[in-house]
Short mmCIF file of C-alpha atoms (C1' of nucleotides) in Angstrom, two decimals:
data_model
loop_
_atom_site.label_atom_id
_atom_site.label_comp_id
_atom_site.label_asym_id
_atom_site.label_seq_id
_atom_site.Cartn_x
_atom_site.Cartn_y
_atom_site.Cartn_z
CA MET A 1 34.10 26.83 21.13
CA LYS A 2 32.09 29.87 20.18
CA LEU A 3 28.35 30.13 20.77
CA SER A 4 27.50 30.29 17.07
CA GLU A 5 29.44 27.11 16.37
CA ALA A 6 27.96 25.29 19.35
CA LYS A 7 24.47 26.38 18.32
CA ALA A 8 24.94 25.03 14.81
CA GLN A 9 26.18 21.71 16.14
CA PHE A 10 23.37 21.40 18.64
CA ILE A 11 20.72 22.09 16.01
CA SER A 12 22.25 19.75 13.51
CA SER A 13 22.67 16.83 15.88
CA TRP A 14 19.29 17.32 17.47
CA GLY A 15 17.87 17.07 13.97
CA ALA A 16 19.79 13.87 13.23
CA PHE A 17 18.73 12.46 16.59
CA GLY A 18 15.09 13.18 15.78
CA THR A 19 15.18 11.13 12.60
CA HIS A 20 15.90 8.02 14.69
CA TRP A 21 12.72 8.65 16.59
CA GLY A 22 10.24 9.07 13.78
CA ILE A 23 10.48 12.87 13.87
CA ASN A 24 11.50 14.69 10.73
CA ARG A 25 14.80 16.45 10.66
CA THR A 26 13.48 19.96 10.16
CA MET A 27 10.86 19.70 12.86
CA ALA A 28 13.53 18.63 15.34
CA GLN A 29 15.83 21.45 14.19
CA ILE A 30 13.15 24.06 14.62
CA HIS A 31 12.50 22.67 18.07
CA ALA A 32 16.19 22.84 18.90
CA LEU A 33 16.41 26.43 17.71
CA LEU A 34 13.43 27.42 19.84
CA LEU A 35 14.84 25.60 22.87
CA ILE A 36 17.99 27.71 22.83
CA SER A 37 16.28 31.01 21.95
CA PRO A 38 15.68 33.01 25.12
CA ASP A 39 12.93 35.08 23.52
CA PRO A 40 10.11 34.20 21.13
CA ILE A 41 11.08 34.34 17.44
CA THR A 42 9.23 34.73 14.14
CA GLN A 43 8.78 32.57 11.05
CA ASP A 44 11.30 34.78 9.27
CA ASP A 45 13.89 34.29 12.02
CA ILE A 46 13.50 30.53 11.68
CA MET A 47 13.67 30.69 7.87
CA GLU A 48 16.83 32.71 8.04
CA GLN A 49 18.62 30.78 10.75
CA LEU A 50 17.88 27.34 9.32
CA ASN A 51 17.84 28.29 5.63
CA ILE A 52 14.47 26.75 4.92
CA SER A 53 11.38 27.93 3.08
CA ARG A 54 8.41 29.69 4.57
CA GLY A 55 6.04 26.80 3.84
CA ASN A 56 8.34 24.38 5.57
CA VAL A 57 8.53 26.52 8.70
CA ASN A 58 4.79 26.89 8.71
CA MET A 59 4.05 23.16 8.47
CA ASN A 60 6.60 22.14 11.03
CA THR A 61 5.73 24.77 13.61
CA ARG A 62 2.10 23.67 13.36
CA GLU A 63 3.17 20.11 13.95
CA LEU A 64 5.24 21.13 16.96
CA ILE A 65 2.25 22.99 18.31
CA SER A 66 0.04 19.92 17.84
CA TRP A 67 2.57 17.98 19.91
CA GLY A 68 2.22 20.58 22.64
CA LEU A 69 5.92 21.49 22.50
CA VAL A 70 5.64 24.96 21.00
CA GLU A 71 3.30 27.87 21.44
CA ARG A 72 2.38 30.91 19.43
CA VAL A 73 2.80 34.10 21.40
CA LEU A 74 1.46 37.53 20.61
CA ILE A 75 3.78 40.40 21.26
CA PRO A 76 1.89 43.64 21.95
CA GLY A 77 2.32 46.10 19.12
CA GLU A 78 3.63 43.40 16.77
CA ARG A 79 1.66 42.22 13.82
CA ARG A 80 3.65 39.05 13.22
CA GLU A 81 3.27 35.87 15.22
CA PHE A 82 6.09 34.70 17.47
CA PHE A 83 6.95 31.18 18.57
CA THR A 84 8.39 29.88 21.79
CA ALA A 85 9.14 26.41 23.13
CA GLU A 86 8.59 24.89 26.54
CA LYS A 87 12.05 24.93 28.12
CA ASP A 88 11.60 22.55 31.07
CA ILE A 89 13.02 19.29 29.72
CA TRP A 90 10.99 17.20 32.13
CA LYS A 91 7.82 18.74 30.75
CA VAL A 92 9.03 18.29 27.19
CA ALA A 93 9.69 14.61 27.84
CA THR A 94 6.35 13.93 29.53
CA GLN A 95 4.55 15.78 26.77
CA ILE A 96 6.23 13.62 24.13
CA ILE A 97 5.51 10.46 26.11
CA LYS A 98 1.89 11.46 26.53
CA GLU A 99 1.43 12.04 22.80
CA ARG A 100 3.21 8.93 21.62
CA LYS A 101 1.34 6.83 24.13
CA LYS A 102 -1.94 8.19 22.81
CA ARG A 103 -0.96 7.95 19.14
CA GLU A 104 0.86 4.62 19.13
CA LEU A 105 0.85 2.52 22.27
CA ASP A 106 -2.85 2.71 23.11
CA PRO A 107 -4.07 1.72 19.61
CA MET A 108 -1.51 -1.07 19.45
CA LEU A 109 -2.68 -2.53 22.78
CA LYS A 110 -6.27 -2.38 21.58
CA LEU A 111 -5.38 -4.30 18.43
CA LEU A 112 -3.37 -6.92 20.31
CA GLY A 113 -6.34 -7.56 22.58
CA GLN A 114 -8.45 -8.32 19.52
CA LEU A 115 -5.83 -10.55 17.95
CA GLU A 116 -5.68 -12.75 21.02
CA GLN A 117 -9.25 -13.86 20.41
CA ILE A 118 -8.53 -16.07 17.45
CA ASP A 119 -10.41 -19.31 17.06
CA GLY A 120 -8.31 -22.39 16.50
CA ASP A 121 -6.94 -25.44 18.20
CA LYS A 122 -4.75 -24.37 21.12
CA LYS A 123 -2.78 -27.57 20.62
CA ASP A 124 -1.67 -26.45 17.15
CA LYS A 125 1.80 -25.09 17.80
CA ASN A 126 1.26 -22.25 15.32
CA VAL A 127 -1.82 -21.12 17.19
CA LYS A 128 -0.05 -21.52 20.50
CA GLN A 129 2.99 -19.49 19.45
CA PHE A 130 0.81 -16.74 18.03
CA VAL A 131 -1.31 -16.43 21.16
CA ASP A 132 1.75 -16.59 23.41
CA THR A 133 3.60 -13.91 21.44
CA VAL A 134 0.68 -11.54 21.13
CA GLY A 135 -0.26 -12.12 24.78
CA GLY A 136 3.30 -11.50 25.89
CA ILE A 137 3.57 -8.24 24.00
CA ARG A 138 0.20 -7.07 25.25
CA LYS A 139 1.14 -7.83 28.85
CA PHE A 140 4.46 -6.05 28.52
CA GLY A 141 2.85 -3.12 26.74
CA GLY A 142 0.20 -2.89 29.44
CA GLN A 143 2.87 -2.59 32.12
CA ALA A 144 4.74 0.02 30.13
CA ASP A 145 1.48 1.87 29.70
CA LYS A 146 0.91 1.96 33.46
CA MET A 147 4.48 3.05 34.12
CA LEU A 148 4.20 5.90 31.65
CA ASP A 149 0.93 7.01 33.22
CA VAL A 150 2.74 7.27 36.54
CA MET A 151 5.43 9.44 34.97
CA ILE A 152 2.93 11.66 33.21
CA LYS A 153 0.88 12.13 36.36
CA ALA A 154 3.93 12.85 38.47
CA ASP A 155 3.78 16.50 37.53
CA GLU A 156 0.19 16.79 38.57
CA ASN A 157 0.54 14.95 41.86
CA TRP A 158 2.41 16.23 44.87
CA PHE A 159 3.49 12.89 46.28
CA LEU A 160 4.69 11.35 43.04
CA GLY A 161 6.17 14.67 42.10
CA SER A 162 8.42 14.78 45.11
CA LEU A 163 9.26 11.12 44.67
CA LEU A 164 10.47 11.71 41.13
CA LYS A 165 12.12 15.06 41.82
CA PHE A 166 15.55 13.54 41.97
CA PHE A 167 15.23 12.65 38.33
CA LYS A 168 14.84 16.25 37.34
CA MET B 1 -10.99 -14.40 13.48
CA LYS B 2 -8.88 -17.02 11.77
CA LEU B 3 -5.19 -17.49 12.47
CA SER B 4 -4.14 -16.53 8.95
CA GLU B 5 -6.06 -13.28 9.13
CA ALA B 6 -4.75 -12.45 12.61
CA LYS B 7 -1.20 -13.22 11.50
CA ALA B 8 -1.47 -10.85 8.53
CA GLN B 9 -2.82 -8.09 10.75
CA PHE B 10 -0.16 -8.60 13.36
CA ILE B 11 2.66 -8.48 10.82
CA SER B 12 1.25 -5.46 9.07
CA SER B 13 0.68 -3.41 12.19
CA TRP B 14 3.97 -4.40 13.74
CA GLY B 15 5.58 -3.09 10.57
CA ALA B 16 3.68 0.19 10.75
CA PHE B 17 4.54 0.49 14.43
CA GLY B 18 8.22 0.04 13.64
CA THR B 19 8.29 2.96 11.23
CA HIS B 20 7.41 5.27 14.13
CA TRP B 21 10.49 4.05 15.95
CA GLY B 22 13.15 4.49 13.31
CA ILE B 23 12.95 0.85 12.22
CA ASN B 24 12.14 0.10 8.62
CA ARG B 25 8.84 -1.51 7.82
CA THR B 26 10.22 -4.70 6.31
CA MET B 27 12.67 -5.33 9.11
CA ALA B 28 9.84 -5.05 11.64
CA GLN B 29 7.63 -7.32 9.54
CA ILE B 30 10.30 -10.00 9.31
CA HIS B 31 10.76 -9.74 13.06
CA ALA B 32 7.00 -10.10 13.58
CA LEU B 33 6.87 -13.16 11.32
CA LEU B 34 9.73 -14.79 13.22
CA LEU B 35 8.15 -13.97 16.58
CA ILE B 36 5.01 -15.94 15.73
CA SER B 37 6.78 -18.81 13.97
CA PRO B 38 7.21 -21.69 16.42
CA ASP B 39 10.05 -23.22 14.41
CA PRO B 40 13.00 -21.69 12.57
CA ILE B 41 12.23 -20.69 8.97
CA THR B 42 14.29 -20.06 5.80
CA GLN B 43 14.93 -17.06 3.56
CA ASP B 44 12.51 -18.57 1.06
CA ASP B 45 9.77 -18.91 3.67
CA ILE B 46 10.16 -15.23 4.53
CA MET B 47 10.24 -14.20 0.85
CA GLU B 48 7.07 -16.14 0.19
CA GLN B 49 5.12 -15.10 3.26
CA LEU B 50 5.93 -11.40 3.00
CA ASN B 51 6.21 -11.17 -0.80
CA ILE B 52 9.62 -9.53 -0.82
CA SER B 53 12.83 -10.15 -2.72
CA ARG B 54 15.70 -12.33 -1.67
CA GLY B 55 18.09 -9.40 -1.34
CA ASN B 56 15.69 -7.57 0.89
CA VAL B 57 15.29 -10.57 3.21
CA ASN B 58 19.03 -10.98 3.32
CA MET B 59 19.77 -7.37 4.29
CA ASN B 60 17.06 -7.14 6.89
CA THR B 61 17.77 -10.46 8.57
CA ARG B 62 21.41 -9.40 8.90
CA GLU B 63 20.28 -6.18 10.48
CA LEU B 64 18.03 -8.04 12.91
CA ILE B 65 20.96 -10.26 13.78
CA SER B 66 23.17 -7.22 14.41
CA TRP B 67 20.51 -5.96 16.82
CA GLY B 68 20.71 -9.29 18.64
CA LEU B 69 17.04 -10.06 18.00
CA VAL B 70 17.41 -12.91 15.52
CA GLU B 71 19.74 -15.87 15.18
CA ARG B 72 20.80 -18.17 12.40
CA VAL B 73 20.27 -21.79 13.27
CA LEU B 74 21.68 -24.82 11.53
CA ILE B 75 19.33 -27.73 11.16
CA PRO B 76 21.17 -31.07 10.92
CA GLY B 77 20.91 -32.52 7.46
CA GLU B 78 19.72 -29.23 5.98
CA ARG B 79 21.81 -27.24 3.61
CA ARG B 80 19.90 -23.98 3.92
CA GLU B 81 20.17 -21.60 6.83
CA PHE B 82 17.23 -21.10 9.17
CA PHE B 83 16.30 -18.09 11.24
CA THR B 84 14.67 -17.81 14.61
CA ALA B 85 13.81 -14.88 16.91
CA GLU B 86 14.17 -14.46 20.65
CA LYS B 87 10.61 -14.95 21.94
CA ASP B 88 10.89 -13.58 25.49
CA ILE B 89 9.51 -10.05 25.13
CA TRP B 90 11.39 -8.80 28.16
CA LYS B 91 14.65 -9.90 26.57
CA VAL B 92 13.63 -8.37 23.24
CA ALA B 93 12.90 -5.06 24.92
CA THR B 94 16.12 -4.93 26.94
CA GLN B 95 18.10 -5.88 23.86
CA ILE B 96 16.57 -3.01 21.89
CA ILE B 97 17.13 -0.59 24.76
CA LYS B 98 20.75 -1.71 25.06
CA GLU B 99 21.43 -1.16 21.36
CA ARG B 100 19.69 2.18 21.06
CA LYS B 101 21.40 3.42 24.18
CA LYS B 102 24.74 2.49 22.72
CA ARG B 103 24.01 3.83 19.25
CA GLU B 104 22.15 7.02 20.11
CA LEU B 105 21.96 8.10 23.74
CA ASP B 106 25.60 7.62 24.69
CA PRO B 107 27.01 9.60 21.73
CA MET B 108 24.44 12.35 22.27
CA LEU B 109 25.41 12.74 25.94
CA LYS B 110 29.04 12.92 24.94
CA LEU B 111 28.33 15.71 22.48
CA LEU B 112 26.19 17.66 24.93
CA GLY B 113 29.01 17.57 27.46
CA GLN B 114 31.28 19.20 24.88
CA LEU B 115 28.74 21.83 23.92
CA GLU B 116 28.41 22.99 27.50
CA GLN B 117 31.99 24.21 27.44
CA ILE B 118 31.44 27.22 25.27
CA ASP B 119 33.28 30.40 25.97
CA GLY B 120 31.19 33.52 26.27
CA ASP B 121 29.67 35.92 28.73
CA LYS B 122 27.34 34.03 31.05
CA LYS B 123 25.36 37.22 31.44
CA ASP B 124 24.45 37.25 27.75
CA LYS B 125 20.97 35.78 27.75
CA ASN B 126 21.69 33.85 24.56
CA VAL B 127 24.66 32.16 26.16
CA LYS B 128 22.71 31.55 29.33
CA GLN B 129 19.75 29.96 27.55
CA PHE B 130 22.05 27.77 25.49
CA VAL B 131 23.98 26.50 28.49
CA ASP B 132 20.80 25.98 30.51
CA THR B 133 19.09 24.04 27.72
CA VAL B 134 22.04 21.85 26.87
CA GLY B 135 22.76 21.31 30.57
CA GLY B 136 19.15 20.40 31.25
CA ILE B 137 19.03 17.88 28.44
CA ARG B 138 22.33 16.36 29.48
CA LYS B 139 21.19 15.99 33.07
CA PHE B 140 17.91 14.44 32.03
CA GLY B 141 19.64 12.15 29.55
CA GLY B 142 22.14 11.12 32.20
CA GLN B 143 19.33 10.04 34.53
CA ALA B 144 17.59 8.16 31.74
CA ASP B 145 20.90 6.49 30.98
CA LYS B 146 21.25 5.28 34.55
CA MET B 147 17.66 4.09 34.66
CA LEU B 148 18.12 2.08 31.48
CA ASP B 149 21.29 0.53 32.84
CA VAL B 150 19.31 -0.68 35.82
CA MET B 151 16.73 -2.25 33.53
CA ILE B 152 19.34 -3.89 31.34
CA LYS B 153 21.23 -5.29 34.30
CA ALA B 154 18.05 -6.59 35.92
CA ASP B 155 18.29 -9.80 33.94
CA GLU B 156 21.82 -10.43 35.05
CA ASN B 157 21.23 -9.68 38.71
CA TRP B 158 19.21 -11.80 41.06
CA PHE B 159 18.01 -9.04 43.36
CA LEU B 160 16.99 -6.57 40.69
CA GLY B 161 15.58 -9.42 38.70
CA SER B 162 13.18 -10.44 41.42
CA LEU B 163 12.33 -6.80 42.03
CA LEU B 164 11.33 -6.29 38.43
CA LYS B 165 9.69 -9.69 38.01
CA PHE B 166 6.24 -8.23 38.45
CA PHE B 167 6.72 -6.31 35.25
CA LYS B 168 7.19 -9.44 33.25
"C1'" DA C 1 37.51 -30.64 -9.83
"C1'" DT C 2 32.97 -29.73 -11.25
"C1'" DT C 3 28.39 -29.04 -10.55
"C1'" DT C 4 24.65 -27.40 -7.89
"C1'" DA C 5 22.49 -25.04 -4.08
"C1'" DT C 6 22.56 -21.14 -1.42
"C1'" DT C 7 23.85 -16.63 0.18
"C1'" DT C 8 25.63 -12.04 -0.53
"C1'" DT C 9 26.37 -7.79 -2.86
"C1'" DC C 10 25.21 -3.61 -5.01
"C1'" DA C 11 23.91 -0.65 -9.07
"C1'" DA C 12 19.67 0.56 -10.84
"C1'" DT C 13 15.13 1.62 -9.86
"C1'" DA C 14 11.00 2.32 -7.29
"C1'" DA C 15 8.64 4.16 -3.51
"C1'" DG C 16 8.13 7.31 0.00
"C1'" DT C 17 9.00 11.68 2.30
"C1'" DT C 18 10.21 16.39 2.65
"C1'" DT C 19 10.75 20.89 0.77
"C1'" DT C 20 9.88 24.60 -2.13
"C1'" DG C 21 7.61 28.57 -3.80
"C1'" DA C 22 4.06 30.91 -5.65
"C1'" DA C 23 -0.88 31.61 -5.36
"C1'" DA C 24 -4.80 31.92 -2.25
"C1'" DA C 25 -6.57 33.11 2.07
"C1'" DT C 26 -6.56 35.71 6.08
"C1'" DT C 27 -5.76 39.51 9.17
"C1'" DC C 28 -5.15 44.08 10.48
"C1'" DA C 29 -4.82 49.15 9.80
"C1'" DA C 30 -5.91 53.19 7.52
"C1'" DT D 1 -13.88 49.17 2.00
"C1'" DT D 2 -9.13 48.86 0.17
"C1'" DG D 3 -4.47 47.64 0.46
"C1'" DA D 4 -0.43 45.94 2.65
"C1'" DA D 5 1.47 42.50 5.68
"C1'" DT D 6 1.36 38.02 7.03
"C1'" DT D 7 0.08 33.23 7.11
"C1'" DT D 8 -1.57 29.08 4.92
"C1'" DT D 9 -2.02 25.70 1.35
"C1'" DC D 10 -0.61 22.33 -1.87
"C1'" DA D 11 1.10 20.66 -6.49
"C1'" DA D 12 5.42 19.95 -8.31
"C1'" DA D 13 10.28 19.10 -7.59
"C1'" DA D 14 14.06 17.56 -4.87
"C1'" DC D 15 15.77 14.50 -1.89
"C1'" DT D 16 16.03 10.28 0.89
"C1'" DT D 17 15.40 5.62 1.75
"C1'" DA D 18 14.01 0.93 0.56
"C1'" DT D 19 13.68 -2.74 -2.79
"C1'" DT D 20 14.71 -5.45 -6.63
"C1'" DG D 21 17.11 -8.76 -9.26
"C1'" DA D 22 20.78 -10.51 -11.51
"C1'" DA D 23 25.69 -11.35 -11.13
"C1'" DA D 24 29.39 -12.67 -8.00
"C1'" DA D 25 30.84 -15.18 -4.15
"C1'" DT D 26 30.61 -18.94 -1.15
"C1'" DA D 27 29.70 -23.52 0.50
"C1'" DA D 28 28.37 -28.28 0.05
"C1'" DA D 29 27.77 -32.51 -2.61
"C1'" DT D 30 29.16 -35.64 -6.24
#
DNA sequence: ATTTATTTTCAATAAGTTTTGAAAATTCAA
DNA sequence: TTGAATTTTCAAAACTTATTGAAAATAAAT
């Protein structure tokens, strides 16, 4: 297989993959393109390689930046802005985990905590099932939360870092 | 807070949560409703409680069944079919992990393996970056795959089960 | 065998999301 | 400043996905 063909396949399937994870196709494709580009590239490069409009590139690169996965870089003597992606997959993964935890898991756990405080007869099986379910999810979510914190901190902590090295 | 109010909030936010995970809102809402229902309920109950059409309930319950999260139950003397959800959150989570692994991770790893075999000069930085990126993702994905297998098997294995009990 | 209850299907439609592209804003250089 | 290059914005259009509802299929009861 030639590089150009492999590239196209990688970008396309990374895009499809993204849609199963709440990420829009184009954003994932831009990310894929940046991951396999050795040097920083411009808006126009992205437009050309993915056949998408300027506005689309602009919105999605901003979103990737807000996720901490992509950076703007200034090339001396160049007027235009260039983009580059973090290439260390471990860092990419922890960054995504960190953001999703903050955006989704933490607020959900907060809500579940509130929902557990309903008033009602604990002998009513409807009340009991509700409290049990919500409690169960909150407990499970709390454990997941702690586990993810460990993973996120691994990079910043020598001991955990060496412990988890074999995963890299 | 009253039960009815808490129920509505739980269903609505579980639905919103689902959309961030590639699950459609209604499917997640039906799942939420079943999770907090102590007894099996009918299509009509779901239609009424969530204000959705019969066809919609039908499609989404089938989908939940195909994910192994919901079961049809036959109530003696009843003509209609009833639905009930697995209530053990640990089982729900491992079931979801199992399915997503099968549907998404495994095929992705297969593809990445193929993409690594491109022909081209390894000294070309474009080729090098491509191979490094794809290789890195594949390696990471492979580790995640193994880790998930451990989690999934925990329920079927006494030793791992007791090891992971504290997470439950 | 016929009626009645219930479930399933799927074309049409509605709702939601993404993309475009051109105008406005910004940035830099002369 | 002014003008050219570049980036940003956002309303409208295109596209994608979810939902409806009524007809067809199936299953149970008489």
